[in-house]
Coordinates of C-alpha atoms and ligand atoms in Angstrom, one line a residue:
Chain A
M1 CA 15.9 -83.7 22.4
N2 CA 13.3 -84.2 19.6
E3 CA 15.7 -86.6 16.5
P4 CA 14.5 -83.2 13.3
L5 CA 12.8 -85.7 11.1
I6 CA 10.4 -88.4 11.9
Q7 CA 8.4 -91.2 9.1
G8 CA 5.6 -93.0 10.3
R9 CA 1.8 -94.6 8.2
A10 CA -0.5 -91.9 9.0
H11 CA -4.1 -91.9 10.7
V12 CA -6.9 -90.1 9.1
Y13 CA -9.7 -88.3 11.1
G14 CA -11.9 -85.8 11.0
D15 CA -12.9 -81.9 12.5
N16 CA -13.5 -81.7 15.7
V17 CA -11.6 -84.6 17.9
D18 CA -12.3 -83.8 21.2
T19 CA -10.3 -84.3 24.5
D20 CA -13.7 -86.7 25.4
A21 CA -12.4 -88.8 22.5
I22 CA -9.3 -88.8 22.4
I23 CA -9.3 -89.9 26.0
A24 CA -13.1 -90.3 28.2
G25 CA -12.8 -88.7 31.8
K26 CA -13.1 -92.0 33.0
Y27 CA -9.3 -93.1 32.5
T28 CA -7.9 -89.5 33.2
K29 CA -7.8 -90.1 37.0
T30 CA -4.4 -91.7 36.8
L31 CA -0.2 -90.7 36.6
D32 CA 0.4 -94.0 34.8
A33 CA 0.6 -92.9 30.8
K34 CA 0.2 -97.0 29.2
S35 CA -3.0 -97.1 31.0
L36 CA -4.4 -93.9 29.3
A37 CA -2.8 -95.5 26.1
R38 CA -4.9 -98.4 26.3
H39 CA -8.1 -96.3 26.5
V40 CA -6.5 -93.4 23.8
L41 CA -9.5 -92.4 20.9
E42 CA -11.3 -95.1 22.0
D43 CA -14.9 -93.8 21.5
L44 CA -13.9 -92.2 18.2
D45 CA -12.4 -95.1 16.9
P46 CA -12.2 -98.2 19.5
E47 CA -9.7 -100.1 16.8
F48 CA -7.0 -97.3 17.1
S49 CA -4.7 -98.5 20.0
R50 CA -4.6 -102.1 18.3
I51 CA -3.2 -100.7 15.2
V52 CA -1.3 -97.8 16.0
Q53 CA 3.0 -98.6 15.8
P54 CA 5.2 -96.1 17.0
G55 CA 6.0 -93.4 14.4
D56 CA 3.1 -93.4 13.4
I57 CA 1.3 -89.2 12.9
L58 CA -2.1 -88.3 13.1
V59 CA -4.0 -86.7 10.8
A60 CA -7.2 -84.2 11.6
G61 CA -9.1 -81.5 10.2
I62 CA -10.4 -78.9 12.9
N63 CA -10.0 -77.9 16.5
F64 CA -7.8 -81.0 17.3
G65 CA -7.7 -81.7 21.4
C66 CA -11.0 -78.8 22.2
G67 CA -12.9 -79.5 24.7
S68 CA -10.7 -80.0 28.3
S69 CA -7.2 -79.0 29.7
R70 CA -6.2 -82.7 30.1
E71 CA -2.7 -83.5 30.1
Q72 CA -3.4 -87.0 29.3
A73 CA -5.3 -86.3 26.0
P74 CA -1.8 -85.3 24.3
L75 CA 0.0 -88.0 26.6
A76 CA -2.2 -90.9 26.2
L77 CA -1.7 -90.7 22.2
K78 CA 2.5 -90.0 22.8
T79 CA 2.2 -92.9 25.0
A80 CA 0.7 -94.9 21.7
G81 CA 3.5 -94.4 20.1
V82 CA 2.1 -91.3 18.2
A83 CA 5.4 -89.2 17.3
A84 CA 3.5 -86.0 15.7
V85 CA 0.0 -84.4 15.5
A86 CA -0.9 -82.8 11.8
A87 CA -4.1 -80.8 12.1
R88 CA -5.6 -78.2 10.2
S89 CA -6.2 -76.0 13.7
F90 CA -5.8 -77.0 17.0
A91 CA -7.3 -76.2 20.2
R92 CA -5.8 -73.8 22.5
I93 CA -4.7 -75.5 25.7
F94 CA -4.6 -78.8 23.7
F95 CA -1.4 -77.1 21.3
R96 CA 0.4 -75.9 24.5
N97 CA -0.1 -78.9 26.4
A98 CA 1.4 -81.1 23.3
I99 CA 4.3 -78.9 22.8
N100 CA 5.0 -78.8 26.3
I101 CA 5.5 -82.6 26.7
G102 CA 7.7 -82.6 23.7
L103 CA 5.0 -84.4 21.1
P104 CA 5.7 -82.0 17.8
V105 CA 2.1 -80.8 17.0
F106 CA 1.9 -78.8 12.9
E107 CA -1.0 -76.9 11.6
L108 CA -1.4 -77.7 8.0
P109 CA -3.5 -76.0 5.5
L110 CA -6.1 -79.2 3.5
A111 CA -3.2 -81.6 1.9
D112 CA -4.3 -84.6 0.5
I113 CA -3.1 -87.4 3.4
A114 CA -5.2 -90.7 3.5
A115 CA -5.0 -93.4 5.9
G116 CA -1.8 -95.5 5.4
D117 CA 0.0 -92.6 3.3
V118 CA 4.0 -92.8 4.9
L119 CA 4.9 -89.0 5.4
R120 CA 8.4 -87.3 6.2
I121 CA 8.5 -84.5 8.8
D122 CA 11.1 -82.4 9.7
L123 CA 10.2 -81.1 12.6
T124 CA 12.6 -77.9 12.4
S125 CA 11.1 -76.7 9.3
G126 CA 7.7 -78.3 9.4
K127 CA 8.0 -79.5 6.0
I128 CA 5.6 -83.0 5.7
E129 CA 6.7 -85.3 2.4
N130 CA 3.9 -87.7 1.6
I131 CA 6.0 -90.2 0.9
T132 CA 2.7 -92.4 -1.2
R133 CA 1.7 -89.3 -3.2
R134 CA 5.0 -87.7 -3.8
A135 CA 3.5 -84.8 -1.9
L136 CA 5.0 -81.8 -0.4
Y137 CA 2.7 -79.5 2.2
Q138 CA 4.5 -76.4 4.9
A139 CA 3.1 -76.7 7.9
A140 CA 3.0 -73.6 9.6
A141 CA 6.2 -71.8 11.9
L142 CA 5.8 -72.5 15.8
P143 CA 5.8 -68.7 17.7
P144 CA 10.1 -69.5 19.0
V145 CA 9.1 -69.7 22.9
M146 CA 7.3 -72.8 21.2
T147 CA 9.9 -74.4 19.2
A148 CA 12.5 -73.3 22.4
I149 CA 10.3 -76.0 24.5
L150 CA 9.4 -78.3 21.6
E151 CA 13.8 -78.5 21.1
A152 CA 14.4 -79.1 24.6
G153 CA 12.0 -81.7 24.7
G154 CA 9.1 -80.0 26.2
L155 CA 8.7 -78.2 29.7
V156 CA 9.8 -79.8 31.9
A157 CA 13.2 -80.7 30.5
Y158 CA 13.3 -76.4 29.7
L159 CA 12.5 -75.3 33.3
R160 CA 15.2 -77.7 33.9
M161 CA 17.8 -76.4 32.2
H162 CA 16.9 -72.7 32.5
G163 CA 14.7 -72.7 35.8
D164 CA 13.1 -69.8 34.2
Y165 CA 11.3 -68.3 30.7
S166 CA 14.4 -66.7 29.3
I167 CA 12.6 -67.0 25.6
I168 CA 10.8 -63.5 25.5
Chain B
M1 CA -4.0 -46.7 21.1
G2 CA -7.4 -48.5 23.2
Q3 CA -6.9 -51.6 24.9
T4 CA -9.0 -54.1 25.1
V5 CA -9.7 -55.8 29.0
A6 CA -7.8 -58.6 28.0
E7 CA -4.5 -56.1 27.4
K8 CA -4.7 -54.5 30.5
I9 CA -4.9 -57.2 32.7
I10 CA -1.7 -58.9 30.6
S11 CA -0.4 -55.3 30.4
A12 CA -0.8 -55.2 33.9
H13 CA 1.0 -58.6 35.1
A14 CA 4.1 -57.6 32.3
D15 CA 4.8 -54.4 33.2
R16 CA 4.5 -52.6 30.2
P17 CA 2.0 -52.0 27.5
V18 CA 1.1 -54.4 25.1
T19 CA -1.4 -55.5 22.4
A20 CA -2.3 -58.3 20.9
G21 CA -0.3 -60.6 18.7
E22 CA 2.6 -60.1 21.7
F23 CA 3.7 -63.1 23.3
V24 CA 5.2 -61.6 26.8
V25 CA 5.6 -63.6 30.2
A26 CA 2.9 -62.5 33.0
R27 CA 3.9 -62.5 36.7
V28 CA 0.6 -64.4 37.5
D29 CA -1.7 -64.0 40.0
A30 CA -2.8 -67.0 41.7
A31 CA -2.8 -71.0 40.6
M32 CA -4.6 -73.4 40.8
A33 CA -5.0 -77.0 39.6
S34 CA -8.1 -79.9 40.2
D35 CA -7.8 -83.1 41.6
T36 CA -8.0 -84.7 37.3
T37 CA -4.3 -82.1 37.1
A38 CA -3.0 -81.5 40.0
P39 CA -0.9 -85.2 40.2
M40 CA 0.7 -84.7 37.2
A41 CA 1.8 -81.0 37.5
I42 CA 3.1 -82.4 41.0
R43 CA 4.7 -84.7 39.8
A44 CA 6.5 -82.2 36.8
F45 CA 6.9 -79.8 39.4
A46 CA 9.3 -82.0 40.6
S47 CA 11.2 -83.1 37.3
M48 CA 11.2 -79.4 37.1
G49 CA 14.0 -79.8 40.2
G50 CA 11.0 -77.5 42.2
R51 CA 11.2 -77.5 45.6
K52 CA 9.1 -74.5 47.3
V53 CA 6.3 -73.4 45.0
W54 CA 6.7 -70.1 44.4
D55 CA 3.6 -68.4 46.5
P56 CA 1.9 -71.1 48.1
S57 CA -0.9 -68.8 49.3
R58 CA -1.8 -68.2 46.6
T59 CA -1.2 -71.9 44.8
V60 CA -4.8 -73.2 45.5
F61 CA -5.5 -77.3 45.3
V62 CA -8.8 -78.7 45.0
I63 CA -10.5 -82.1 44.8
D64 CA -13.3 -82.1 43.3
H65 CA -13.9 -83.9 40.3
A66 CA -14.3 -87.4 41.4
A67 CA -15.1 -86.6 44.9
P68 CA -15.4 -88.5 47.1
A69 CA -12.8 -90.4 45.8
P70 CA -14.8 -93.6 43.5
N71 CA -12.5 -95.9 44.2
E72 CA -8.3 -96.5 45.9
R73 CA -6.2 -95.2 42.4
I74 CA -8.1 -91.9 42.8
A75 CA -8.0 -92.0 46.5
N76 CA -4.8 -92.3 46.8
L77 CA -4.5 -89.5 44.0
H78 CA -6.2 -87.2 46.1
N79 CA -3.9 -88.6 49.4
L80 CA -0.9 -86.9 47.2
M81 CA -2.5 -83.5 46.9
R82 CA -3.1 -83.7 50.1
D83 CA 1.0 -84.8 51.1
F84 CA 2.2 -82.1 49.2
S85 CA -0.6 -78.9 50.2
R86 CA 0.6 -79.8 53.5
R87 CA 4.4 -79.9 52.8
Q88 CA 4.0 -77.4 50.7
N89 CA 1.2 -75.4 52.9
C90 CA -0.4 -74.5 50.4
R91 CA -4.5 -73.9 51.0
L92 CA -6.3 -77.6 49.6
F93 CA -10.2 -77.5 49.8
E94 CA -11.1 -81.1 50.5
A95 CA -14.3 -83.3 49.2
G96 CA -17.0 -81.9 49.4
S97 CA -15.9 -78.6 49.1
G98 CA -17.5 -78.0 45.6
I99 CA -16.1 -77.1 42.0
C100 CA -12.8 -75.4 41.9
H101 CA -14.3 -72.0 39.5
Q102 CA -17.4 -71.8 42.7
L103 CA -14.4 -71.8 45.2
M104 CA -12.2 -69.7 43.2
I105 CA -15.0 -66.9 43.3
E106 CA -16.5 -67.5 46.3
H107 CA -13.3 -67.3 48.3
E108 CA -12.4 -63.8 46.2
I109 CA -9.1 -65.3 45.1
A110 CA -10.2 -64.6 41.7
R111 CA -10.2 -60.2 41.9
P112 CA -10.5 -58.1 39.1
G113 CA -7.8 -57.4 37.0
S114 CA -5.7 -60.2 39.0
L115 CA -4.4 -63.3 36.1
V116 CA -4.9 -66.3 37.0
I117 CA -3.5 -69.5 35.7
G118 CA -6.1 -73.0 36.2
A119 CA -5.4 -76.2 35.5
D120 CA -8.7 -76.8 34.3
S121 CA -10.5 -75.6 31.0
H122 CA -13.5 -73.6 32.5
T123 CA -11.1 -70.8 34.4
C124 CA -12.2 -68.8 32.1
T125 CA -15.1 -68.5 34.5
Y126 CA -13.2 -65.6 36.6
G127 CA -14.2 -62.8 33.5
A128 CA -17.5 -63.1 35.8
V129 CA -16.2 -60.8 38.0
G130 CA -13.4 -59.6 35.9
A131 CA -10.5 -61.7 36.3
M132 CA -8.4 -63.1 33.7
G133 CA -9.0 -66.3 33.9
I134 CA -6.8 -69.1 32.1
G135 CA -6.6 -73.0 31.3
V136 CA -3.3 -74.4 31.2
G137 CA -2.8 -78.8 31.4
S138 CA -0.3 -79.2 33.9
T139 CA 2.9 -78.7 32.8
D140 CA 1.7 -75.3 32.3
L141 CA 0.2 -75.5 35.8
A142 CA 3.8 -76.7 36.9
A143 CA 6.1 -74.0 35.5
V144 CA 3.5 -71.6 37.1
L145 CA 4.2 -73.3 41.0
L146 CA 7.3 -73.1 39.7
T147 CA 8.7 -69.8 38.8
G148 CA 5.5 -67.0 38.9
K149 CA 4.9 -66.9 35.4
I150 CA 3.6 -68.3 32.2
W151 CA 4.0 -67.4 28.7
L152 CA 0.7 -66.3 27.0
R153 CA 0.4 -64.8 23.7
V154 CA -1.9 -61.6 24.0
P155 CA -4.7 -62.6 22.5
Q156 CA -7.8 -60.6 19.5
S157 CA -10.8 -60.0 21.9
I158 CA -14.0 -60.5 19.9
R159 CA -16.8 -58.1 21.3
I160 CA -21.0 -59.8 22.1
V161 CA -23.1 -56.9 22.7
V162 CA -27.0 -58.2 24.5
D163 CA -29.4 -55.4 23.9
G164 CA -33.1 -55.6 25.3
A165 CA -34.1 -57.4 28.7
L166 CA -34.6 -61.4 28.5
C167 CA -38.1 -63.3 28.0
P168 CA -39.5 -64.6 31.5
G169 CA -38.1 -68.2 32.0
V170 CA -35.1 -67.2 29.8
R171 CA -31.2 -67.5 31.3
S172 CA -27.7 -66.3 30.5
K173 CA -27.5 -70.2 29.5
D174 CA -29.7 -69.4 27.0
M175 CA -28.0 -66.2 25.7
I176 CA -24.7 -68.3 25.6
L177 CA -25.7 -71.1 23.6
S178 CA -27.4 -68.9 21.1
V179 CA -23.7 -67.1 20.9
L180 CA -21.9 -70.4 20.8
R181 CA -24.1 -71.4 17.9
R182 CA -23.3 -68.4 16.1
T183 CA -19.6 -68.8 16.7
G184 CA -19.8 -72.4 16.4
I185 CA -17.4 -74.4 18.5
A186 CA -13.8 -73.1 17.3
G187 CA -14.7 -69.4 16.4
A188 CA -13.1 -67.8 19.2
T189 CA -10.1 -70.0 19.6
Y190 CA -7.0 -68.3 20.8
M191 CA -9.5 -65.4 21.9
A192 CA -11.0 -63.1 24.4
M193 CA -14.2 -63.1 24.5
E194 CA -16.0 -59.5 25.9
F195 CA -19.4 -59.3 26.8
N196 CA -21.6 -56.1 26.5
G197 CA -25.2 -54.6 26.8
N198 CA -27.7 -54.4 29.0
A199 CA -29.2 -57.6 28.4
V200 CA -25.3 -58.7 30.6
E201 CA -25.7 -55.2 32.7
R202 CA -29.0 -57.0 34.4
L203 CA -27.7 -60.0 35.2
S204 CA -26.5 -61.5 38.5
L205 CA -23.0 -62.6 39.3
S206 CA -24.2 -66.8 39.0
E207 CA -25.7 -66.0 35.6
R208 CA -22.5 -64.4 34.5
M209 CA -20.5 -67.2 35.8
T210 CA -22.4 -69.1 33.2
L211 CA -21.6 -66.8 30.1
A212 CA -18.4 -66.8 31.0
N213 CA -17.9 -70.3 32.0
M214 CA -18.1 -71.3 28.3
T215 CA -16.7 -69.1 26.5
I216 CA -14.1 -72.3 26.2
E217 CA -16.8 -74.7 24.1
A218 CA -16.1 -71.2 21.5
G219 CA -12.3 -72.0 21.8
A220 CA -11.6 -69.1 23.7
K221 CA -8.3 -68.3 25.6
T222 CA -10.1 -66.7 28.5
G223 CA -13.7 -64.5 28.8
F224 CA -15.2 -61.5 30.1
V225 CA -18.3 -60.0 31.7
L226 CA -17.9 -56.7 31.6
P227 CA -17.5 -55.0 35.1
R228 CA -21.3 -52.3 35.0
G229 CA -23.9 -53.5 37.0
L230 CA -22.2 -55.8 39.2
R231 CA -21.2 -54.4 42.9
L232 CA -17.0 -54.9 42.7
P233 CA -15.1 -53.8 45.9
E234 CA -12.4 -52.3 43.0
D235 CA -12.7 -50.0 40.6
P236 CA -13.8 -51.3 37.4
A237 CA -11.8 -49.2 34.8
Q238 CA -9.1 -51.8 35.3
I239 CA -11.7 -54.1 34.2
L240 CA -13.6 -51.9 31.5
P241 CA -11.6 -51.4 28.0
D242 CA -11.1 -48.0 26.5
P243 CA -13.5 -46.9 24.4
D244 CA -11.2 -47.3 20.8
A245 CA -10.6 -50.2 21.7
I246 CA -9.9 -52.3 18.8
Y247 CA -12.4 -55.8 18.0
T248 CA -11.5 -58.7 15.7
E249 CA -15.4 -58.8 15.4
T250 CA -18.4 -57.5 17.1
L251 CA -21.7 -60.2 17.5
R252 CA -25.1 -58.6 18.6
L253 CA -28.3 -59.6 20.0
D254 CA -31.7 -59.0 20.5
G255 CA -32.2 -60.2 24.4
A256 CA -35.6 -60.1 23.9
A257 CA -35.6 -62.8 20.9
I258 CA -33.2 -64.6 22.6
L259 CA -35.5 -68.5 23.5
P260 CA -34.9 -70.8 26.0
M261 CA -32.1 -72.9 24.3
V262 CA -31.1 -76.8 23.9
S263 CA -28.3 -78.1 22.7
P264 CA -28.2 -81.5 21.4
P265 CA -25.8 -84.3 21.3
H266 CA -22.6 -84.3 20.8
S267 CA -21.7 -80.0 20.6
P268 CA -22.0 -77.7 22.8
D269 CA -22.6 -75.4 19.1
Q270 CA -25.6 -77.3 18.5
G271 CA -28.6 -75.2 19.9
V272 CA -31.9 -74.7 18.9
P273 CA -35.2 -73.3 20.5
V274 CA -36.2 -75.3 22.6
T275 CA -39.7 -75.9 20.8
Q276 CA -37.7 -77.9 17.9
A277 CA -36.9 -80.2 21.3
A278 CA -39.9 -80.8 23.3
G279 CA -41.2 -84.2 23.0
I280 CA -37.3 -86.5 23.3
R281 CA -37.7 -88.4 26.5
I282 CA -36.0 -87.9 28.9
H283 CA -34.0 -90.7 31.0
Y284 CA -32.1 -89.2 33.1
A285 CA -32.0 -85.0 34.5
F286 CA -29.0 -83.6 36.3
I287 CA -28.6 -79.8 38.0
G288 CA -25.6 -79.0 39.0
T289 CA -22.2 -78.5 37.4
C290 CA -19.8 -74.9 37.4
A291 CA -22.2 -73.7 34.8
N292 CA -24.9 -73.9 37.0
G293 CA -24.8 -75.4 39.9
R294 CA -25.9 -72.7 41.8
L295 CA -28.4 -71.2 43.9
E296 CA -30.1 -69.3 41.6
D297 CA -29.8 -72.3 39.3
L298 CA -31.5 -74.7 42.1
Q299 CA -34.1 -72.1 43.3
A300 CA -35.3 -71.7 39.6
A301 CA -35.4 -75.6 39.9
A302 CA -37.7 -75.7 42.6
R303 CA -40.1 -72.9 41.9
I304 CA -40.3 -75.1 38.4
L305 CA -40.9 -78.5 40.9
K306 CA -41.9 -77.3 44.9
G307 CA -45.1 -79.4 45.2
A308 CA -45.1 -81.5 41.6
R309 CA -43.0 -84.9 41.0
V310 CA -40.0 -86.0 39.4
H311 CA -41.6 -87.9 35.9
P312 CA -41.4 -92.0 37.1
Q313 CA -39.5 -92.9 34.2
T314 CA -37.1 -89.9 35.0
R315 CA -34.0 -89.3 37.4
L316 CA -33.1 -86.2 38.8
I317 CA -29.6 -86.0 40.2
I318 CA -28.9 -82.3 41.7
G319 CA -25.2 -81.7 42.4
P320 CA -24.2 -78.1 44.3
A321 CA -21.7 -76.2 42.6
S322 CA -20.1 -76.2 47.0
R323 CA -20.6 -76.4 49.8
Q324 CA -22.1 -72.6 50.6
V325 CA -24.5 -73.9 47.6
F326 CA -26.1 -76.7 49.2
L327 CA -26.3 -74.4 53.3
D328 CA -27.6 -71.8 50.9
A329 CA -30.5 -73.8 49.6
L330 CA -30.8 -76.0 52.5
R331 CA -31.2 -73.3 54.8
D332 CA -34.4 -71.9 52.7
G333 CA -35.6 -74.6 51.8
T334 CA -34.8 -75.6 48.3
V335 CA -33.4 -78.8 49.2
E336 CA -36.3 -79.7 50.9
A337 CA -38.5 -78.7 48.3
L338 CA -36.2 -80.4 45.4
T339 CA -36.2 -84.0 47.5
A340 CA -39.5 -84.3 48.3
A341 CA -39.9 -84.0 44.4
G342 CA -38.1 -86.9 44.2
A343 CA -34.5 -85.8 43.4
V344 CA -31.2 -87.1 44.2
F345 CA -28.5 -84.2 46.4
I346 CA -24.9 -86.1 45.5
P347 CA -21.7 -84.1 47.6
P348 CA -20.9 -80.6 46.1
G349 CA -18.2 -80.8 43.5
C350 CA -18.2 -82.2 39.7
G351 CA -19.7 -85.3 39.9
P352 CA -21.3 -86.9 36.3
C353 CA -20.8 -83.3 34.2
V354 CA -17.1 -85.8 33.3
G355 CA -18.2 -89.5 33.3
T356 CA -16.1 -90.5 36.8
H357 CA -19.3 -91.2 38.9
N358 CA -21.9 -90.5 41.0
G359 CA -24.8 -90.8 38.1
V360 CA -23.3 -92.5 35.1
P361 CA -25.9 -92.7 31.9
G362 CA -27.1 -96.0 30.8
D363 CA -26.7 -97.6 26.9
M364 CA -29.5 -95.2 24.5
E365 CA -30.2 -92.9 27.5
N366 CA -30.8 -89.1 27.0
V367 CA -29.7 -87.0 29.6
I368 CA -30.6 -83.5 29.8
S369 CA -28.2 -81.4 31.8
T370 CA -27.6 -77.9 32.8
G371 CA -23.3 -78.7 32.2
N372 CA -21.2 -76.8 29.9
R373 CA -20.0 -80.3 27.6
N374 CA -22.3 -82.7 25.6
F375 CA -19.3 -84.1 23.6
K376 CA -19.6 -88.4 22.9
G377 CA -18.9 -90.3 26.2
R378 CA -19.1 -87.2 28.3
M379 CA -20.6 -88.3 31.5
G380 CA -19.1 -91.6 31.3
N381 CA -20.8 -93.5 28.2
P382 CA -20.4 -93.1 24.6
L383 CA -24.0 -94.4 23.9
S384 CA -25.9 -92.1 25.7
S385 CA -27.1 -88.2 24.6
I386 CA -26.8 -85.5 26.3
Y387 CA -28.7 -82.2 25.6
L388 CA -27.2 -78.9 27.9
A389 CA -30.3 -76.9 29.3
S390 CA -31.0 -74.2 31.5
P391 CA -31.5 -75.0 35.5
E392 CA -35.7 -74.2 34.3
T393 CA -36.1 -76.7 31.0
V394 CA -33.7 -79.2 33.1
A395 CA -36.5 -79.2 35.7
A396 CA -39.7 -78.8 33.7
S397 CA -38.1 -82.2 31.4
A398 CA -37.3 -83.5 34.4
M399 CA -41.0 -83.3 35.7
Q400 CA -42.6 -83.7 31.9
G401 CA -40.6 -86.4 31.7
C402 CA -39.0 -85.3 28.0
I403 CA -37.8 -81.8 26.9
A404 CA -40.0 -79.2 28.0
D405 CA -40.8 -75.9 27.3
P406 CA -39.9 -74.1 31.1
R407 CA -42.0 -71.0 29.4
T408 CA -45.8 -73.4 29.7
F409 CA -44.6 -72.9 34.3
A410 CA -44.9 -69.3 33.7
L411 CA -41.8 -67.8 35.5
E412 CA -41.8 -64.2 36.5
R413 CA -37.8 -63.5 36.3
E414 CA -36.5 -62.4 39.8
P415 CA -35.7 -59.5 40.4
A416 CA -31.9 -58.5 39.9
Ligands
LIG1 S1 -18.1 -79.3 36.9 FE1 -17.8 -80.5 34.8 S2 -17.0 -79.2 33.8 FE2 -17.2 -77.6 35.9 S3 -15.2 -78.1 36.6 FE3 -15.9 -80.1 36.8 S4 -15.7 -81.9 35.2 FE4 -15.1 -79.1 34.7

């Protein structure tokens, strides 16, 4: 089960952060999530894997996670400590993958979030509070099927519990 | 109300008529994973409590992304796939068989009207034969192995109509790069793309695969090339849209006006006519991938390079899309012509496309590739730059040592 409230510092990136930028193809062939985390966002921001703290929140522009279907991308972020991603929009497969492994993702229209701002996200309502700037944003609601999967802690936990899709 | 191809195929697999925007649980006809995604899927399957896959004959694993294994870590992941396939009696394509998407079509696993879920983003390639191919990640794939089902949101559709014959030296790669230029890299996110028009009807299966393959580069969930002009065993009605189907948008292109295109670094939607990129120094040319590694592509390159030489300061690497492609190219002299010209053949598979091995570019090098993605670092080195183009343009550039217009080679288009 995911905690309903998360709080962390924002790391802010731009549009079209692709899966090769999140975790390069040459690092994906492994079952060791920690080795993914060591190279997360390496080509985009070589400092990131060093400075990220557990609970931090990634904020990005449009089409976050475009490109490959590698689930190693959300897994690398989650293992590195990222607690949630809020982006203006996501690529389809990344969005599914993130929910499936239990990494909360939020579609958030343009918001004035700067690197280092402290955010608090209510996972259930999608309300995002910018504590640094005293601002409140509302993320788009997830479809019910995704909420059910996320609430279970991901698709593995969901199917272990239900044995089959019982949502639609 | 009329249905799009996507709505028709999902309706048939959800056992009720559906329209765009609905959420459904659909029956899956085949599931596929590669050596990048299968190991995590196998582990997730076990964590879900899975013991037997829902249907071994419909479960396909392909060792293609890093094959043959470049190191012991990957060799062990391959063995994990081999063990699981043997125990579960699934279909396994060994290293050297070819690229997963090529094999799914060559072996007719992706069939017209079928719903295929693949743990690889280019699963959309199957729309070339009227199959609905949807790319997912490892955990979604594991769920298919467990249940034989997937939850889906029925996508809206965009129609792309290309009328007017393509000029000599212009290929479907140039068509899709022109389309991507218009849609942008996220222009079809969550949607299905349907290709139609008399220029599309004249395309071979191989060229149709290039079109469907790169619909993901616009963010699409899947892509279809309407089957008109393609000989199919099945009744095409199930994979043709109704005349009153609803589209969010119709894009029209004049086929005769499409020029050979090059998409400069670092995104596939930045295509410009080759004339605007001509002269850029090329260190490394690559022909291969699920976008353009088929017999026709190798033959096109051979027509340009036969009796000529690859530029002395450029290397040309060729990765056939499958063993069948390689065999056909061996038998008709294509491999000989290209090898004599200085090309290096690597085993059928993904090769350097995804940066694992078999031709990683050096720092500050420019690569021209027939592949589908040129994101920074895609081929294994973030300090290199990748240009995307057709096999003709890549071959011409390999010969000149710089980006070159293939039309200077006065190519006659093969009659379809
Ligand atoms: S050839 Fe490249 S794009 Fe195609 S499946 Fe292999 S890695 Fe992916």
